[in-house]
mmCIF file of C-alpha atoms and ligand atoms in Angstrom:
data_model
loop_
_atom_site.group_PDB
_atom_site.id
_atom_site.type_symbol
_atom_site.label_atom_id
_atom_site.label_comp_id
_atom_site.label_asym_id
_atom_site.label_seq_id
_atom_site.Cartn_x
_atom_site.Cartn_y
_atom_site.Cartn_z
ATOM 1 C CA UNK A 1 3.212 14.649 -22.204
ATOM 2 C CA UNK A 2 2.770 16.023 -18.531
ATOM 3 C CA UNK A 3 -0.673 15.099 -17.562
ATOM 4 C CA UNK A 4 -3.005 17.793 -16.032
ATOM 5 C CA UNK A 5 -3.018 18.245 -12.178
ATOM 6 C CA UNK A 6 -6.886 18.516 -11.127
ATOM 7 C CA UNK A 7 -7.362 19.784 -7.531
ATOM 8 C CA UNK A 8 -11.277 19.856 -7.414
ATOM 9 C CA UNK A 9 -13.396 16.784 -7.891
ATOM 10 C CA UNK A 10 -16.123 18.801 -10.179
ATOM 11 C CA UNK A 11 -12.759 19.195 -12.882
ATOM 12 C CA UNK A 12 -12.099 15.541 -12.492
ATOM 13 C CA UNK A 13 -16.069 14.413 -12.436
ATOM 14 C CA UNK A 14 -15.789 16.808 -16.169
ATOM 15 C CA UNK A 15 -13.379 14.726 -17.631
ATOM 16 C CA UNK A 16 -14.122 11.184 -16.441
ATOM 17 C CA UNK A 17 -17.631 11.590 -17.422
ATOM 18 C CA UNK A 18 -16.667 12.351 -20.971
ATOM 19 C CA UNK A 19 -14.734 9.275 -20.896
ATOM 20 C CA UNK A 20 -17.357 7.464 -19.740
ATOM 21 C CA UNK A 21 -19.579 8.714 -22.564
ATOM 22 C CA UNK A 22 -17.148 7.168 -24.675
ATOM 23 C CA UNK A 23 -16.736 4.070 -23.299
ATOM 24 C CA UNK A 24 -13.685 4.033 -22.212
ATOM 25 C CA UNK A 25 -12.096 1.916 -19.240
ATOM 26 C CA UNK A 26 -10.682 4.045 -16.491
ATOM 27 C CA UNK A 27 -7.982 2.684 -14.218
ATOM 28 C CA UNK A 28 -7.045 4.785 -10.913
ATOM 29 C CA UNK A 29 -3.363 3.906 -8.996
ATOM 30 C CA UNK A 30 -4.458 5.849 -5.709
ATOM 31 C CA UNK A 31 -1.090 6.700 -3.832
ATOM 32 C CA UNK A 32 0.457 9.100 -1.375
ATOM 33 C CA UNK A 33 3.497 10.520 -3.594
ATOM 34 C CA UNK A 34 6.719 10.116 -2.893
ATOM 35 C CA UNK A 35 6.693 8.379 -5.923
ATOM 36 C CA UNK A 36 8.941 5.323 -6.808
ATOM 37 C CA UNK A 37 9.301 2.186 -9.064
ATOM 38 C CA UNK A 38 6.813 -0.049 -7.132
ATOM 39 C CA UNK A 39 4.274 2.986 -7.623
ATOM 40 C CA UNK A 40 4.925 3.553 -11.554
ATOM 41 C CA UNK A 41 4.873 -0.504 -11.865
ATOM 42 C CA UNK A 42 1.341 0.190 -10.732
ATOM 43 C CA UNK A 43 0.680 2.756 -13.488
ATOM 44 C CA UNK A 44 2.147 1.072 -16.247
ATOM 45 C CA UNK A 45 -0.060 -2.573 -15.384
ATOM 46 C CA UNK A 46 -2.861 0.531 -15.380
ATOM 47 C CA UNK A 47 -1.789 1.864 -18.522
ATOM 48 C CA UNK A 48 -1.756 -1.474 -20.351
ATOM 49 C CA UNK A 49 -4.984 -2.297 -18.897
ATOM 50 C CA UNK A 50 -7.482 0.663 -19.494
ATOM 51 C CA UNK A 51 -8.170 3.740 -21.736
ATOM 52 C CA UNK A 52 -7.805 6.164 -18.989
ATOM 53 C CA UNK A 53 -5.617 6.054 -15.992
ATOM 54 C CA UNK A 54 -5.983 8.494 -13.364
ATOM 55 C CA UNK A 55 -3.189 8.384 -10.470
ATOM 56 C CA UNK A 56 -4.453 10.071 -7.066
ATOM 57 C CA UNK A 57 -1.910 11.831 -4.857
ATOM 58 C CA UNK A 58 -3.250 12.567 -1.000
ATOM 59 C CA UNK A 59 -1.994 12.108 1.940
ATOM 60 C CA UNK A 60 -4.556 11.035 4.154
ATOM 61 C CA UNK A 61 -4.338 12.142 7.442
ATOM 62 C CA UNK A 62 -7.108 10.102 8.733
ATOM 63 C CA UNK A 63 -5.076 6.603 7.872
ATOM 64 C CA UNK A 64 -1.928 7.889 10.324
ATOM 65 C CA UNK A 65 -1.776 6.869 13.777
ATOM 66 C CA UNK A 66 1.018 8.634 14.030
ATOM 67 C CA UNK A 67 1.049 12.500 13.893
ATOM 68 C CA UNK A 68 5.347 12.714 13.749
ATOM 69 C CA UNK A 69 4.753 9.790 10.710
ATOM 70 C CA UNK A 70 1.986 12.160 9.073
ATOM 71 C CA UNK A 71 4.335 15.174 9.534
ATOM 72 C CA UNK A 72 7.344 13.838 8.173
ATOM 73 C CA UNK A 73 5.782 11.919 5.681
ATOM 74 C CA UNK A 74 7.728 13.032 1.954
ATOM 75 C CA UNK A 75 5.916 15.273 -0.165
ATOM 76 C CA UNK A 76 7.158 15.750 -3.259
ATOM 77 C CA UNK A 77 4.355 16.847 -5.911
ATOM 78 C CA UNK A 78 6.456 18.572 -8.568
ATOM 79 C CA UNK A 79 9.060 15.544 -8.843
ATOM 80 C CA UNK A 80 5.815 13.100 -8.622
ATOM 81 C CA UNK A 81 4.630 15.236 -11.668
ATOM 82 C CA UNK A 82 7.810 14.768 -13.704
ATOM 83 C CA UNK A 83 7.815 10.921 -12.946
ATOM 84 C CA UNK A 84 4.395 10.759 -14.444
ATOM 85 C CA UNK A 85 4.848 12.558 -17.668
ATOM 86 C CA UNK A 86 6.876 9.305 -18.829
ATOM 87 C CA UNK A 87 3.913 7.304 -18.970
ATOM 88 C CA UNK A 88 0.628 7.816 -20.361
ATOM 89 C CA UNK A 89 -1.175 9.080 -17.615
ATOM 90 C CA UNK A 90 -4.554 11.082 -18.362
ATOM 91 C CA UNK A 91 -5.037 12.902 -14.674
ATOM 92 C CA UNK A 92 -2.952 13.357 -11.713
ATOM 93 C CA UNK A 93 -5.643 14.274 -8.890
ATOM 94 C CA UNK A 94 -4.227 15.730 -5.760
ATOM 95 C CA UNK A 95 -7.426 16.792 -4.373
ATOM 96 C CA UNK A 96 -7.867 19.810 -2.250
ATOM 97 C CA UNK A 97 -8.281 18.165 1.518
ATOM 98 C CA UNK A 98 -11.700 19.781 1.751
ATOM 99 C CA UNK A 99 -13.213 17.596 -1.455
ATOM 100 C CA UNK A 100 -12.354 14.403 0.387
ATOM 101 C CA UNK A 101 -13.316 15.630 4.024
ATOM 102 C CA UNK A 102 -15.701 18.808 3.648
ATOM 103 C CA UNK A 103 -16.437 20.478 6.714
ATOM 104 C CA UNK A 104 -19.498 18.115 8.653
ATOM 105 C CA UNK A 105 -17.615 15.105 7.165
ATOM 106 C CA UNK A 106 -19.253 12.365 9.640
ATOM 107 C CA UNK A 107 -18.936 8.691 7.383
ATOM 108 C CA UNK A 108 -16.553 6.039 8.426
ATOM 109 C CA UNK A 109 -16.221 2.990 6.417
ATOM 110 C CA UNK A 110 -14.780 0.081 8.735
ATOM 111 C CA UNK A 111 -14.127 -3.735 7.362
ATOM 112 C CA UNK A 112 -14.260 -6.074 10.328
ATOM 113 C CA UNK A 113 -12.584 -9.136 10.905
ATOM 114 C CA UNK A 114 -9.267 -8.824 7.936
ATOM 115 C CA UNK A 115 -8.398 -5.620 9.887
ATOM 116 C CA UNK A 116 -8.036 -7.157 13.627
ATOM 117 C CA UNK A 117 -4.293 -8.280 12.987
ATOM 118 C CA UNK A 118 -0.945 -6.672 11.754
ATOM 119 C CA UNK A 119 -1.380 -2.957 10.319
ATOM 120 C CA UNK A 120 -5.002 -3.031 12.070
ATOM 121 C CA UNK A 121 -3.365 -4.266 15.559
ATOM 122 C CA UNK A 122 -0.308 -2.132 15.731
ATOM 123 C CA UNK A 123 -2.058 0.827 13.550
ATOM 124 C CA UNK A 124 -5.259 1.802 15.840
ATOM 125 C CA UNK A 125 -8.096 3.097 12.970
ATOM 126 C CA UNK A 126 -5.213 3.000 10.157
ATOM 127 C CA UNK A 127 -7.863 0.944 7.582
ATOM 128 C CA UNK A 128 -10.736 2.795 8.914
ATOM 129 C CA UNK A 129 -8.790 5.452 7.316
ATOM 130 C CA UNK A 130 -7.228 3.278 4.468
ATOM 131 C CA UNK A 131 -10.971 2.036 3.193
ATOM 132 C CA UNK A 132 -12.628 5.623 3.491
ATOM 133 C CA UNK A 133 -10.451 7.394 1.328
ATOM 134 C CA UNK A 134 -10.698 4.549 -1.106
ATOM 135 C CA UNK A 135 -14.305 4.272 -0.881
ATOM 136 C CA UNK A 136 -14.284 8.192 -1.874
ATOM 137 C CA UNK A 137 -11.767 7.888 -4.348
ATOM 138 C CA UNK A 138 -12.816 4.974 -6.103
ATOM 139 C CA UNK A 139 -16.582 6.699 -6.389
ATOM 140 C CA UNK A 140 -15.147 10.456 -7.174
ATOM 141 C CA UNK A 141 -12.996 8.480 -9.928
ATOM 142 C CA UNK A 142 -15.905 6.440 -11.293
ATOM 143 C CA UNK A 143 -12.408 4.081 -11.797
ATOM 144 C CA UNK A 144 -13.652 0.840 -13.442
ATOM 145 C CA UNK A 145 -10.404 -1.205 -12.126
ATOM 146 C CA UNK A 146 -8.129 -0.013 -9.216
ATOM 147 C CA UNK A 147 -4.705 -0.749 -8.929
ATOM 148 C CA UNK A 148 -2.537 -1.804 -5.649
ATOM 149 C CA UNK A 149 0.504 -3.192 -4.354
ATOM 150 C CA UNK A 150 1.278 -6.579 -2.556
ATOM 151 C CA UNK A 151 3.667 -5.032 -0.972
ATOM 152 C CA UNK A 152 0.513 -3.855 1.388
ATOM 153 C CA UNK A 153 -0.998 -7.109 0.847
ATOM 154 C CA UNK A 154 -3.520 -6.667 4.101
ATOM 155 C CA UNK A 155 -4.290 -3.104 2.047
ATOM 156 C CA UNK A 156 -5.053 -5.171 -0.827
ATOM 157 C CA UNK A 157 -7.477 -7.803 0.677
ATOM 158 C CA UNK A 158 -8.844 -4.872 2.979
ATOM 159 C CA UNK A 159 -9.972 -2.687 -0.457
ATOM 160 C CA UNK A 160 -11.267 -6.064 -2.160
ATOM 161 C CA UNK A 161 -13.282 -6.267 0.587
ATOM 162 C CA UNK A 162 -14.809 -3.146 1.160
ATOM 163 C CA UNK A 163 -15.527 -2.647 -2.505
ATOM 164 C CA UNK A 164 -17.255 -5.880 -2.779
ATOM 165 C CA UNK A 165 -19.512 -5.508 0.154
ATOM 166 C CA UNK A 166 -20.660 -1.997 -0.877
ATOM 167 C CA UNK A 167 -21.283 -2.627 -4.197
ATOM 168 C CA UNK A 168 -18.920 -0.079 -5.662
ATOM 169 C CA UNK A 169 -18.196 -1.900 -9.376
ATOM 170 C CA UNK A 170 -14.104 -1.197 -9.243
ATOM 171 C CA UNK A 171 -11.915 -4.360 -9.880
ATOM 172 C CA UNK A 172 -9.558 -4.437 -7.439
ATOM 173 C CA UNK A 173 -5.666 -5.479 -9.488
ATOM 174 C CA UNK A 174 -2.454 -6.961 -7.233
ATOM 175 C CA UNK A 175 0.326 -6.032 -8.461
ATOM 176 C CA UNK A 176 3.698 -7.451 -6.970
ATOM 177 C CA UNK A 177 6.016 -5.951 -4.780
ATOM 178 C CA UNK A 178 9.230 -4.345 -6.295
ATOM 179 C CA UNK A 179 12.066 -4.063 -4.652
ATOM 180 C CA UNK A 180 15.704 -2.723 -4.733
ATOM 181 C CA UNK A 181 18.694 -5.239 -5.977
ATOM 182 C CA UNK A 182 19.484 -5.797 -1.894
ATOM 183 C CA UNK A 183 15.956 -6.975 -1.351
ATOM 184 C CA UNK A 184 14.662 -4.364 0.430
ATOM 185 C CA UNK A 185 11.042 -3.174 -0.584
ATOM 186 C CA UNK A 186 10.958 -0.266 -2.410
ATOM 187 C CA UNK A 187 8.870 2.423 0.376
ATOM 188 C CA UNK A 188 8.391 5.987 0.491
ATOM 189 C CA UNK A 189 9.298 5.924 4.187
ATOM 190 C CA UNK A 190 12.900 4.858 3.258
ATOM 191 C CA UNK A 191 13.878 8.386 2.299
ATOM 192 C CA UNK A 192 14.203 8.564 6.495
ATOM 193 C CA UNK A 193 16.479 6.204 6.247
ATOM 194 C CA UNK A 194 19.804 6.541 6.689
ATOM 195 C CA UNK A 195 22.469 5.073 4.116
ATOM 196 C CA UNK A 196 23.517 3.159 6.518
ATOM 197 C CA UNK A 197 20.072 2.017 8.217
ATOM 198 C CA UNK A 198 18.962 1.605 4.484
ATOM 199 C CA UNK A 199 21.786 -1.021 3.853
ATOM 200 C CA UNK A 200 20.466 -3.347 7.154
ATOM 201 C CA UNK A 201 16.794 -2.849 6.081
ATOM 202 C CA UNK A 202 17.610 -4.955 3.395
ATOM 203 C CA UNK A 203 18.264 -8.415 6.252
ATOM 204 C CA UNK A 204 14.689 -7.826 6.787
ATOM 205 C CA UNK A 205 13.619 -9.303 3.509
ATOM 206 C CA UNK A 206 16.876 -11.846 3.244
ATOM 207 C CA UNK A 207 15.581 -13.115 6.972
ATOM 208 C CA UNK A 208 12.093 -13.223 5.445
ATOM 209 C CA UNK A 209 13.537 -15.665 2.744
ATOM 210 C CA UNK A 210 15.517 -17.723 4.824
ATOM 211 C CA UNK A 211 12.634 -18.295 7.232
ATOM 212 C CA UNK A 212 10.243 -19.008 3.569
ATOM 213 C CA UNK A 213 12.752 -21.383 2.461
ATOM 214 C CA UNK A 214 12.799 -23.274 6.014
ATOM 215 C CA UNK A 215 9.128 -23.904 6.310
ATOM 216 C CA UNK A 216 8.675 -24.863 2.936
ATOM 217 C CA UNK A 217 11.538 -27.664 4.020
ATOM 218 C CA UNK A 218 9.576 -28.313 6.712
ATOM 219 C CA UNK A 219 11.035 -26.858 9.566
ATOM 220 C CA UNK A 220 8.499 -25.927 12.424
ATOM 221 C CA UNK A 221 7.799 -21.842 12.365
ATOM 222 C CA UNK A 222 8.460 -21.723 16.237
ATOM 223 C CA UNK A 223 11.637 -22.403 16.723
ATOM 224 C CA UNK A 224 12.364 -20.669 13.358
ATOM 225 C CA UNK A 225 10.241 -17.049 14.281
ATOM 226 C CA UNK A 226 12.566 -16.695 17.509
ATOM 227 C CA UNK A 227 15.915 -17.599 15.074
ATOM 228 C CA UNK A 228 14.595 -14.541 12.435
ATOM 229 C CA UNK A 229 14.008 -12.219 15.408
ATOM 230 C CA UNK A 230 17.730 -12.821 16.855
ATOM 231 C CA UNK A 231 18.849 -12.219 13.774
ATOM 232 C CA UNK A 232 16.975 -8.797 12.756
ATOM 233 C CA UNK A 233 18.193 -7.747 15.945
ATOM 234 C CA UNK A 234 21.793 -8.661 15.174
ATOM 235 C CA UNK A 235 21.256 -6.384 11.873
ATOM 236 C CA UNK A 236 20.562 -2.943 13.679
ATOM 237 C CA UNK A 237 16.197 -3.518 13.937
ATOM 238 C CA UNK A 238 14.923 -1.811 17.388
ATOM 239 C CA UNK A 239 11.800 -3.765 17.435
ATOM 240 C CA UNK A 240 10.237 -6.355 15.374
ATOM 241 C CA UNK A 241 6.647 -5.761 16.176
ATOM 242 C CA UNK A 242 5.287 -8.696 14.371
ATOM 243 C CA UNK A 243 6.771 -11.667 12.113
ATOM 244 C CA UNK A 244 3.790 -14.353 11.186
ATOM 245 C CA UNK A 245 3.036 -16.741 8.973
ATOM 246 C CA UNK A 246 -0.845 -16.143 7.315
ATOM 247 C CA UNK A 247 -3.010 -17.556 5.010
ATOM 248 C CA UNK A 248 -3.425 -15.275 1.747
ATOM 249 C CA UNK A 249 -7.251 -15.959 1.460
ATOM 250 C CA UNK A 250 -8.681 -15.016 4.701
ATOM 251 C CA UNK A 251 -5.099 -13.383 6.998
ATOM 252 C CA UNK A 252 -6.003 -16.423 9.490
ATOM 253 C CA UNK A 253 -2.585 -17.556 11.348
ATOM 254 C CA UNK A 254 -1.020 -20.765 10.080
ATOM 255 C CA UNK A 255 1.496 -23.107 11.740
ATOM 256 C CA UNK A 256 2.813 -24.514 8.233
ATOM 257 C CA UNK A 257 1.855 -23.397 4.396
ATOM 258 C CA UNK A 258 -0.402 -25.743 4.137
ATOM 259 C CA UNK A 259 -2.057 -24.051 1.858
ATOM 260 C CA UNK A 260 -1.264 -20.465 -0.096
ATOM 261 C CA UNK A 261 0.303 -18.466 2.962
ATOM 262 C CA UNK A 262 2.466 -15.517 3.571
ATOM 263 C CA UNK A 263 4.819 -14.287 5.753
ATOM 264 C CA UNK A 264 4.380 -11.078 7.051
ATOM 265 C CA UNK A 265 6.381 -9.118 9.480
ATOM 266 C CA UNK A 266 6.762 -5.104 9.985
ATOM 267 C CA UNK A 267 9.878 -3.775 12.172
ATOM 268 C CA UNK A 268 11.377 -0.349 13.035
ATOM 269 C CA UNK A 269 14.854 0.524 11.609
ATOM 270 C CA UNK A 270 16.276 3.902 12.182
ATOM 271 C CA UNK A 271 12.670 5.474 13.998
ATOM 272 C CA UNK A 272 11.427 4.295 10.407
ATOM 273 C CA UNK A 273 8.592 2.096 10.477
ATOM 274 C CA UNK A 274 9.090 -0.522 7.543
ATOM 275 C CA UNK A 275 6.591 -3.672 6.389
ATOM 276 C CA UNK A 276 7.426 -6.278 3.995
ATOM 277 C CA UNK A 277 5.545 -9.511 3.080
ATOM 278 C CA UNK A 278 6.459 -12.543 0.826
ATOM 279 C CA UNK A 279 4.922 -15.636 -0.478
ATOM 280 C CA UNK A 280 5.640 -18.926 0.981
ATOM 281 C CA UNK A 281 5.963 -22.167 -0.949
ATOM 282 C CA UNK A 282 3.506 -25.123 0.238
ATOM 283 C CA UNK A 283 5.196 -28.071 2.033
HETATM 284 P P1 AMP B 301 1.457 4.553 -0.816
HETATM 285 O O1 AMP B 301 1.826 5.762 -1.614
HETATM 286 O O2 AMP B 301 2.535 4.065 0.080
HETATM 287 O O3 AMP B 301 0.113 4.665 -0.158
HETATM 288 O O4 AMP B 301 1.288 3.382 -1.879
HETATM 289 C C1 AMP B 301 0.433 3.521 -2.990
HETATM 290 C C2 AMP B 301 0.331 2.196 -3.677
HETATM 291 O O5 AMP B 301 1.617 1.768 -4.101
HETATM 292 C C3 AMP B 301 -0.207 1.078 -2.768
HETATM 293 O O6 AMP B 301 -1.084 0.248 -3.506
HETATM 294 C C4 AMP B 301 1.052 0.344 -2.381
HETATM 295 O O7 AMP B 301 0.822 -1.018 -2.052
HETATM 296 C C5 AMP B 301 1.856 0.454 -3.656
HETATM 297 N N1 AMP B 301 3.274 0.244 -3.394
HETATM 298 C C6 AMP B 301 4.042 0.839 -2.440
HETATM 299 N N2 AMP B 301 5.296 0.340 -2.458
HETATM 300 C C7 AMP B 301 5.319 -0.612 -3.438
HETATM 301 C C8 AMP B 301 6.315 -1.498 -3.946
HETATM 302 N N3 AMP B 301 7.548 -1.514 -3.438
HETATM 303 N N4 AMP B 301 5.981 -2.337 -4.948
HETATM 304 C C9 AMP B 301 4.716 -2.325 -5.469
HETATM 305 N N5 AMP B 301 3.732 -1.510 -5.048
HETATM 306 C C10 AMP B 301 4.022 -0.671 -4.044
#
């Protein structure tokens, strides 16, 4: 069944606070449409998990650095709708801009420290943005757990963050990244893609691999970072803005996995901006 589109937060704050009169668990999957797999892997872990799932559609202006990226960013809310109605979604809210930032809106929430690399270098006041509109979502929700992917795994620890130090009681769930059969993470930005750009994206995560599977043998990340660069180059990327190797608990740069790490990397393809991360086996 399709699930109701609410556009004002008093229609949501009706229904979630009958649900919480009942005691029901309420899960949220915040997004910003263009809805694929990796999203709806996010509301079915939400669906098997809680009583209520809510998924948020908004495209938040205030998280693009970018105003060509926030203008050609896909919106598609009536196929988004349709996508949904397979799963047992309770509430799709695509709020009216003005009941996330009413006029005299003046509140920034900013996490320090996990937002001075990657997305927060190359994406000036991106997770300002990113941990407002969650802040706001996850309080207009009243969610009980929140739902995200790896596949914005500095996202993920950003949101953990914020919602821990403010108190807000929302468990924050990691869900992994899913991907198409060529590797290449599944993104609503690769609709700009061309069919041709789309088929090199996919080196980006294959490169990622090879580099993985080298350092876990290892192989010192120098001399292996400038090898993975040549060869994203060779496969059509303009520029690789960053490709690093990073502890999962805190982001802090590692030389080897020497304990649970990540590589990261984000690179344009086609004027497309695309990210990917992966785990990286301890050597
Ligand atoms: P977005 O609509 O891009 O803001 O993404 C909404 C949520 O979906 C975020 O938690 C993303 O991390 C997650 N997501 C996006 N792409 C994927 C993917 N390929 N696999 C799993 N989760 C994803």
């Amino acid at each position: 069944m399709t699930a109701p589109i609410l556009r004002r937060l008093a229609d949501l704050r009706a229904r979630t606070a009958e649900w919480k009169r009942a005691g029901e668990v309420i899960g949220v999957v915040p997004t910003m449409g263009a809805l694929h797999a990796g999203h709806l892997s996010l509301v079915e872990a939400a669906c098997a998990a809680c009583d209520r799932v809510i998924v948020t559609i908004f495209v938040n202006p205030r998280q693009f650095n970018n105003p060509e990226d926030l203008a050609s960013y896909p919106r598609t809310e009536h196929e988004d709708a349709q996508k949904l109605a397979a799963h047992a979604v309770d509430a799709i809210y695509v709020p009216d801009p003005e009941e996330i930032y009413p006029p005299g809106f003046a509140t920034t929430v900013s996490v320090e420290g996990l937002t001075d690399v990657m997305e927060g270098a190359f994406r000036p006041g991106h997770f300002d943005g990113v941990a407002t509109v969650c802040a706001k979502l996850f309080l207009q929700t009243a969610a009980d757990r929140a739902f995200f992917g790896e596949k914005d795994f500095q996202q993920l620890k950003v949101v953990r963050r914020m919602a821990a130090d403010l108190d807000i009681p929302v468990e924050i769930v990691g869900r992994p990244t899913v991907r198409e059969a060529s590797g290449l993470a599944l993104s609503s930005r690769n609709l700009r893609l061309s069919p041709d750009g789309r088929e090199r994206a996919a080196r980006l995560h294959a490169v990622m691999q090879e580099v993985a599977a080298e350092l876990a043998g290892g192989k010192p990340l120098d001399g292996l970072v400038a090898t993975a660069h040549e060869r994203l180059r060779e496969a059509g990327f303009a520029e690789i803005e960053y490709l690093e190797l990073r502890a999962e608990e805190d982001l802090a740069p590692l030389v080897r996995p020497d304990r649970p790490a990540r590589l990261f990397a984000a690179a344009w393809m086609d004027g497309v901006r695309l990210i990917d991360n992966i785990p990286v086996p301890a050597s």
